[in-house]
Coordinates of C-alpha atoms in Angstrom, one line a residue:
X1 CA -5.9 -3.6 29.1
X2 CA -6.7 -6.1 26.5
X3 CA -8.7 -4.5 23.2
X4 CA -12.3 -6.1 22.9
X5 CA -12.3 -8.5 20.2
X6 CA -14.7 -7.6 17.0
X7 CA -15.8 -9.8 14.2
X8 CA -16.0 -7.6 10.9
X9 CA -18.4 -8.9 8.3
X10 CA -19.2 -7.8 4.8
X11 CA -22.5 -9.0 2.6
X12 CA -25.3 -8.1 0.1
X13 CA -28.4 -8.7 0.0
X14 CA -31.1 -8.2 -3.5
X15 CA -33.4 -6.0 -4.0
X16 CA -36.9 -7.0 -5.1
X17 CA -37.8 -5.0 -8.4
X18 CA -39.6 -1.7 -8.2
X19 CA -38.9 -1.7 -4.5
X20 CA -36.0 1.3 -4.1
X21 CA -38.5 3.4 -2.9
X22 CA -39.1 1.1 0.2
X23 CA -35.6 0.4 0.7
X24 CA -34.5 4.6 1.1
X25 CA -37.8 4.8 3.0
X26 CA -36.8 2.2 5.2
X27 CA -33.3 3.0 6.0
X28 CA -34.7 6.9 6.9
X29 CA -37.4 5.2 9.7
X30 CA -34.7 3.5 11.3
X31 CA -32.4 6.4 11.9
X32 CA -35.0 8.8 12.4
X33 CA -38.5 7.9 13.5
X34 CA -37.1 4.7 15.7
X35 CA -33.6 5.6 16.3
X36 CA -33.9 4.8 19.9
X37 CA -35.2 1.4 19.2
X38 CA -32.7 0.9 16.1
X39 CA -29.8 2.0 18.6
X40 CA -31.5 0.1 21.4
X41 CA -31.4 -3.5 19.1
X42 CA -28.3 -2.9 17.8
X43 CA -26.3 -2.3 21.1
X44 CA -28.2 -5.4 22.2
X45 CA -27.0 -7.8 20.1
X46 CA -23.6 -6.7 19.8
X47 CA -23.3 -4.5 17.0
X48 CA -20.7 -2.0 17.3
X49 CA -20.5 -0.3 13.8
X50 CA -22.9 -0.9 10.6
X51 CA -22.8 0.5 7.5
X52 CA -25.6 0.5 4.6
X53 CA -25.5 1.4 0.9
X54 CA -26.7 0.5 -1.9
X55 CA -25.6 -0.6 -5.5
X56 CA -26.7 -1.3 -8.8
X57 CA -24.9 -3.7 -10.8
X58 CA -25.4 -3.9 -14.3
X59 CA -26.8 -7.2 -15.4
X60 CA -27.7 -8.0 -11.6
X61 CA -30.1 -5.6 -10.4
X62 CA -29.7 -3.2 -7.4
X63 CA -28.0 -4.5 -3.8
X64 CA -27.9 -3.7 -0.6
X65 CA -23.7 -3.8 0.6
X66 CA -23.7 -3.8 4.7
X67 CA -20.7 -4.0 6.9
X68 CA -21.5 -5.2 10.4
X69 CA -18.5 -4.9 13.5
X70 CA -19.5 -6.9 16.5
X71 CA -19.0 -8.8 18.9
X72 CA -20.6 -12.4 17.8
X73 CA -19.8 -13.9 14.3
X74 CA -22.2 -12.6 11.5
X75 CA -24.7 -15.6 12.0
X76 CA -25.3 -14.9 15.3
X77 CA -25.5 -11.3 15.0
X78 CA -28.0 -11.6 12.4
X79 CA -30.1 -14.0 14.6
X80 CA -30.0 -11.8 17.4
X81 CA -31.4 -9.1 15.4
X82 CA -34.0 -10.7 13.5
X83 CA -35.0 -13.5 15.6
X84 CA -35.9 -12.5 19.1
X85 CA -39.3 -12.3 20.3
X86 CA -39.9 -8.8 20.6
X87 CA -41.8 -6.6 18.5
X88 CA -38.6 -4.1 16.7
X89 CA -36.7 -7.4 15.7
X90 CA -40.3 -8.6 14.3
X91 CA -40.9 -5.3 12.5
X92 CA -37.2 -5.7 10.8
X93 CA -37.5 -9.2 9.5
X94 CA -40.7 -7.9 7.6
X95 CA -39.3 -5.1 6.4
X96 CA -36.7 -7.1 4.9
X97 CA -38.9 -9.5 3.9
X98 CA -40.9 -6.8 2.0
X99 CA -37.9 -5.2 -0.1
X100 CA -35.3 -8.4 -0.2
X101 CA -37.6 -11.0 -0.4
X102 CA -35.9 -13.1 2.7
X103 CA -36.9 -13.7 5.6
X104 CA -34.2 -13.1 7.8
X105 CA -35.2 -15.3 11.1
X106 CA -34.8 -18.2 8.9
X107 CA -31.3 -19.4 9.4
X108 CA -31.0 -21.0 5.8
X109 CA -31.7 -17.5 4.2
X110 CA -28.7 -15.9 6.3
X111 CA -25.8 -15.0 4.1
X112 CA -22.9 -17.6 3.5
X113 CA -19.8 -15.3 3.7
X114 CA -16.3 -16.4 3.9
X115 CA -13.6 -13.8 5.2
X116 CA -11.1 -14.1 2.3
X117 CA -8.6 -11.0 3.9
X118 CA -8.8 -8.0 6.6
X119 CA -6.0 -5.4 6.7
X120 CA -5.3 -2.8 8.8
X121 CA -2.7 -0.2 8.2
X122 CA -1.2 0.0 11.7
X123 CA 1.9 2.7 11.3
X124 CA 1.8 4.9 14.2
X125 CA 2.1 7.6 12.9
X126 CA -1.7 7.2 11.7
X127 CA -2.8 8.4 14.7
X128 CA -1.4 11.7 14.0
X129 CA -2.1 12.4 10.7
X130 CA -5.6 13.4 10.7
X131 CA -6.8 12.4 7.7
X132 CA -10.2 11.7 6.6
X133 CA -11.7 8.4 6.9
X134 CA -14.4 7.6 4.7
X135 CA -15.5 3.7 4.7
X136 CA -17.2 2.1 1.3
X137 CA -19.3 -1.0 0.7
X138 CA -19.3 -2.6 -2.5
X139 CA -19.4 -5.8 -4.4
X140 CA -18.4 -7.3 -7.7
X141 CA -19.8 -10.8 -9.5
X142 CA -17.6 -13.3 -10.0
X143 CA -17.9 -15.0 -13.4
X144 CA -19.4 -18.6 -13.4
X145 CA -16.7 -21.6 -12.1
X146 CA -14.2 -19.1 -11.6
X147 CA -14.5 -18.8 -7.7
X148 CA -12.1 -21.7 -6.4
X149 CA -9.2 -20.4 -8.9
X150 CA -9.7 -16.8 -7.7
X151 CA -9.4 -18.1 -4.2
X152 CA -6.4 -20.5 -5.1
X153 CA -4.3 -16.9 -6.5
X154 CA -5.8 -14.3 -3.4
X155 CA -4.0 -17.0 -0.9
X156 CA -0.8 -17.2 -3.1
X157 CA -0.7 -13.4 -3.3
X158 CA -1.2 -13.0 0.5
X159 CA 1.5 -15.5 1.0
X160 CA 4.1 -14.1 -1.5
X161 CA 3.4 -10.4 -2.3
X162 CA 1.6 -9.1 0.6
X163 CA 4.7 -6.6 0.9
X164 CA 3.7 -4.9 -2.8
X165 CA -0.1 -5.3 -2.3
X166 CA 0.3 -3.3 1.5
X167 CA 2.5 -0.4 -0.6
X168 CA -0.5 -0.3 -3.6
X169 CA -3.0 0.8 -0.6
X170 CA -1.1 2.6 1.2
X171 CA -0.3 4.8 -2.2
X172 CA -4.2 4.8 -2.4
X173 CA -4.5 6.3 1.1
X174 CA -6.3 3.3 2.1
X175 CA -6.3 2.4 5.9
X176 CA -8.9 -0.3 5.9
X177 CA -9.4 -3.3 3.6
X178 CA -11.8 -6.3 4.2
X179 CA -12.7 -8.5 1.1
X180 CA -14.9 -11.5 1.6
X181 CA -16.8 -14.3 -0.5
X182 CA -20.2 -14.7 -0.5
X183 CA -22.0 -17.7 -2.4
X184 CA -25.7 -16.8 -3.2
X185 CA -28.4 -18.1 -5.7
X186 CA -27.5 -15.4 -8.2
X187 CA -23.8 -16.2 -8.3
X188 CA -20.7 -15.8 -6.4
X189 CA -19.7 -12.0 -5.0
X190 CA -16.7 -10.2 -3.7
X191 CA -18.0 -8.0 -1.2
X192 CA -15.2 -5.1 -0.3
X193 CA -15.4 -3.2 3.0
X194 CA -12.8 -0.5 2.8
X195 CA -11.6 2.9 4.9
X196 CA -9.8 6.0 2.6
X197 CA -9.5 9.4 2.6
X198 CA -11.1 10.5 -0.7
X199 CA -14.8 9.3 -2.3
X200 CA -14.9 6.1 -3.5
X201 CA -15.2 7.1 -7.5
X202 CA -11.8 9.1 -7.3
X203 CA -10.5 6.2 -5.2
X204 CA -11.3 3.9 -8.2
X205 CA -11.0 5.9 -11.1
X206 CA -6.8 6.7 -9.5
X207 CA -6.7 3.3 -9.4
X208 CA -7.3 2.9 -12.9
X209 CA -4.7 5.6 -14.0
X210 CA -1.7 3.7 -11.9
X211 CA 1.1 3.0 -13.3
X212 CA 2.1 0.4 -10.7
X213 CA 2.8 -3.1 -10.9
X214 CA 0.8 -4.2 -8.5
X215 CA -2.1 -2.4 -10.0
X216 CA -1.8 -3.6 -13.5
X217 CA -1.9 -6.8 -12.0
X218 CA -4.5 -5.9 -10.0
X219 CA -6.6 -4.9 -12.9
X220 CA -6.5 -7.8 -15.0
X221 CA -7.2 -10.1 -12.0
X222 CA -10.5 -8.2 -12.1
X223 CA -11.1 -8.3 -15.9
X224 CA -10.2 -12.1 -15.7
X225 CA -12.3 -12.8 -12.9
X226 CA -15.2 -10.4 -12.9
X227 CA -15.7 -9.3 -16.6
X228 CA -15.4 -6.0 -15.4
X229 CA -13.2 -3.1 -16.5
X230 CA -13.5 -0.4 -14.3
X231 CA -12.0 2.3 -16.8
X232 CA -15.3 2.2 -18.2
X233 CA -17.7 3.8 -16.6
X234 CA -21.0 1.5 -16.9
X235 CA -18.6 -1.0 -15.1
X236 CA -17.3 1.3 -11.9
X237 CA -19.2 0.3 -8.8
X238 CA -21.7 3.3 -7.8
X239 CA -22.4 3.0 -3.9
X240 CA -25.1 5.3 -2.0
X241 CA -24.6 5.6 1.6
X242 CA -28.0 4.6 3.5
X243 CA -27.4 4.4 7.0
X244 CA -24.2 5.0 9.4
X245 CA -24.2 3.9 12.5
X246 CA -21.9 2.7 15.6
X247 CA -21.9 2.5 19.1
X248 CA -19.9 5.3 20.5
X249 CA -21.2 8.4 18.0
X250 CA -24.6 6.7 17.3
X251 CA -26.4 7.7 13.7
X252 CA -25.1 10.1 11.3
X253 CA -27.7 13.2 10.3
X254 CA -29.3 12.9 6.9
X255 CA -27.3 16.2 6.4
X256 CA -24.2 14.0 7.0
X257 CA -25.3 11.5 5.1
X258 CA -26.1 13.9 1.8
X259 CA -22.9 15.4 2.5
X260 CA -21.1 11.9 2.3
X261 CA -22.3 10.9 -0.6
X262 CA -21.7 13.3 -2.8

């Protein structure tokens, strides 16, 4: 039997000021008090995982990082959700509206995302190791008219050294990587989808203390790129799980979700 194609999708989307409170509050409705309308409009427009966190970046304000698997691309995911004519998709675009300031049934306000690399780790013997699989959201800024040279050296490193980069995640106990661009009014973003088996702060700060190659390299591509240096601490990208969802084991418990995140 042929596996159902997917369409993986990673974005951000800002956070009005003093509006946090709205957000958590929010995220809580929709996998409690309407979690059989939220599971309801999701399975309806495709959507078979999502994944919700937020993140405050230093300079930029707070974010919200989703992931979105389904079955459409993200644009017409996104309109499905938001734009039907029924009272849920109504209530979600104002909610949004409320705490991101878009309106998400506009199509000029949806998120321009290019898919810059998806990687699977695909050895077999996967399947039998067991290990816990924890997947992160986050995004970094990319400095101003640096974007076009970043992409020029991510396509000549997927070309040339793809080998080395597969071995560097693979040390990291990585299964899962998705990196795309997005291009918004504040700037262009990396946003970073990935699967490991340890939180996402001892996943980084390892990465820091590697003596690898591929990670040195790694790490000045960031500084030279981002501005950021993720040996210090102000600059290490702080996620907070909000809201975990997919088709088959529907929404995590906010137990589960505690537990997660710390």
């Amino acid at each position: 039997m042929q596996a159902e194609k997917t369409v993986n999708s990673c974005f951000i989307l800002p956070i009005l000021p003093h509006k946090i409170g709205n957000v958590r509050d929010f995220w809580d409705d929709v996998s409690e008090k309407y979690r059989e309308d939220t599971g309801d409009q999701l399975r309806g427009t495709g959507v078979k995982r999502m994944l919700a966190f937020l993140q405050a970046m230093p300079e930029k304000g707070d974010y919200l990082v989703l992931f979105l698997q389904s079955a459409h691309s993200l644009g017409e995911t996104l309109k499905e959700i938001f734009s039907t004519d029924v009272e849920y998709s109504r209530y979600l675009t104002d909610q949004f509206k409320d705490f991101t300031g878009i309106d998400m049934a506009r199509e000029e306000s949806l998120p321009d995302v290019q898919m810059l690399m998806d990687w699977k780790d695909t050895r077999q013997y996967l399947e039998e190791k067991d290990m816990l699989k924890m997947p992160w959201c986050f995004a970094v800024p990319i400095l101003p008219g640096k974007t076009e040279e970043l992409l020029r050296i991510l396509k000549e490193a997927e070309n040339t050294r793809m080998p080395e980069i597969e071995d560097m995640m693979r040390h990291h106990d990585i299964i899962r990587s998705l990196t795309c661009l997005q291009r918004t009014k504040d700037g262009d973003f990396m946003v970073r989808h990935i699967i490991a088996s340890n939180p996402l702060d001892d996943l980084i700060e390892a990465y820091t203390a590697c003596n690898n190659k591929t990670c040195a390299i790694a790490r000045k591509m960031i500084k030279e790129f981002t501005g950021l240096d993720f040996a210090d601490p102000k600059h290490k990208p702080h996620v907070e799980l909000l809201f975990k969802w997919d088709e088959t084991r529907g929404f995590e418990t906010a137990d589960q979700v505690i537990a997660y995140t710390e």
